[in-house]
Coordinates of C-alpha atoms in Angstrom, one line a residue:
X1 CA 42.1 163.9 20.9
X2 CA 38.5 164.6 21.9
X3 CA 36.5 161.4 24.0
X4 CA 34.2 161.3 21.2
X5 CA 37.1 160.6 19.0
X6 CA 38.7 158.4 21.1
X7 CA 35.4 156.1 21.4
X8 CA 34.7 156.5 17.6
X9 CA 38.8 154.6 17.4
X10 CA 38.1 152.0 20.4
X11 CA 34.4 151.1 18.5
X12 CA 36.7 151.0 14.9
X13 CA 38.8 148.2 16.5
X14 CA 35.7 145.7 17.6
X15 CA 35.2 146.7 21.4
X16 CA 31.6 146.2 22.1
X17 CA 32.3 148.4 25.8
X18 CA 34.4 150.8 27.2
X19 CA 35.2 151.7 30.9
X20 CA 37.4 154.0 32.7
X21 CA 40.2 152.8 34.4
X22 CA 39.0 153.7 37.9
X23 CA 38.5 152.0 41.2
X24 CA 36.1 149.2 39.4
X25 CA 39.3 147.8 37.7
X26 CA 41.8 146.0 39.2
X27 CA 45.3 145.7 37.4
X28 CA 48.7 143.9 38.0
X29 CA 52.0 145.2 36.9
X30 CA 49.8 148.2 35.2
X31 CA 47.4 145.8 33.0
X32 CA 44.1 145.5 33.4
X33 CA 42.8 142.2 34.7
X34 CA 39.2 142.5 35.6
X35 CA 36.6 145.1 35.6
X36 CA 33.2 145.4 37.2
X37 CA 31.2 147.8 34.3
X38 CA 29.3 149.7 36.7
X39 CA 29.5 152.8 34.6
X40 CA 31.0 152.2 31.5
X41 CA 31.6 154.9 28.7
X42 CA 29.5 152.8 26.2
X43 CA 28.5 149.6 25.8
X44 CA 26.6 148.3 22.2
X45 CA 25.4 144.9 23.7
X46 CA 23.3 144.4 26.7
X47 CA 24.9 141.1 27.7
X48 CA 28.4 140.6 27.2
X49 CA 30.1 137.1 26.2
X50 CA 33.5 135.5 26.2
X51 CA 35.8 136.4 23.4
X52 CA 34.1 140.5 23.6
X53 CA 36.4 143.2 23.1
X54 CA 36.3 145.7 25.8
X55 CA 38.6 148.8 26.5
X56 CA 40.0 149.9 29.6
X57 CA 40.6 153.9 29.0
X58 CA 43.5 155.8 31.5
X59 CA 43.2 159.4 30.7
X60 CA 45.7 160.0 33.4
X61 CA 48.4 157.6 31.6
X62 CA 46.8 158.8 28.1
X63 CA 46.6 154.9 27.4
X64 CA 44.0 152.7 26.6
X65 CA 44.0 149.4 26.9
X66 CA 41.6 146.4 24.5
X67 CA 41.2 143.3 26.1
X68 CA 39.5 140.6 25.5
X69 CA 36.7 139.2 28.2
X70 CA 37.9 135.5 29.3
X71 CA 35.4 135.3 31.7
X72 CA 31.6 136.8 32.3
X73 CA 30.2 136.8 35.5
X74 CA 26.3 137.9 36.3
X75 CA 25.2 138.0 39.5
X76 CA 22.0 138.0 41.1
X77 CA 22.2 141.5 43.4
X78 CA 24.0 143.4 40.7
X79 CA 23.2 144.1 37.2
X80 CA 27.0 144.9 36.3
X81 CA 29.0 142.2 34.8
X82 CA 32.0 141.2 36.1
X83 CA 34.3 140.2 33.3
X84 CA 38.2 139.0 33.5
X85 CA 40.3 140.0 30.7
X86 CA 43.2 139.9 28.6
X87 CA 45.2 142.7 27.1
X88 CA 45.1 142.3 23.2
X89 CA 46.5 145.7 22.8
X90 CA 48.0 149.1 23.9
X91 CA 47.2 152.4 22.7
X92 CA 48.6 155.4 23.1
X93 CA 46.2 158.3 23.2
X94 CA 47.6 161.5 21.8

């Protein structure tokens, strides 16, 4: 599967933003649990909400993960969001 593909799928499913899984996510037990989008592989909104769908994307696994953003955090110095999530579903990338 190409990355245009593979963001064509993720936007299919509702998520509004896509980042890699890189140092800007932190996971437990191999889950994503919250992500700074510093740069994200797309993102359709300009401010994000609870209750968005967002994917976490591990080329290196060939997984990608869509959450859902429990939490949105803005801060004054940085124009990234900071949003905790919650893994809806897996997906295996072929």
């Amino acid at each position: 599967m190409n990355r245009q593909s593979i963001l064509e799928q993720l936007r299919a499913l509702g998520a509004v933003a896509a980042h890699a899984n890189n140092r800007w996510v932190t996971s437990v037990r191999g889950k994503p649990v919250r992500v700074t989008l510093v740069h994200p592989l797309f993102l359709d909104r300009p401010r994000l909400r609870v209750g968005d769908k967002v994917a976490i994307v591990d080329t290196e696994e060939g997984v990608a993960f869509l959450c859902r953003a429990t939490a949105v955090e803005y801060s004054e110095l940085s124009r990234s969001p900071r949003l905790d999530l919650t893994v809806i579903k897996t997906l295996e990338l072929a």
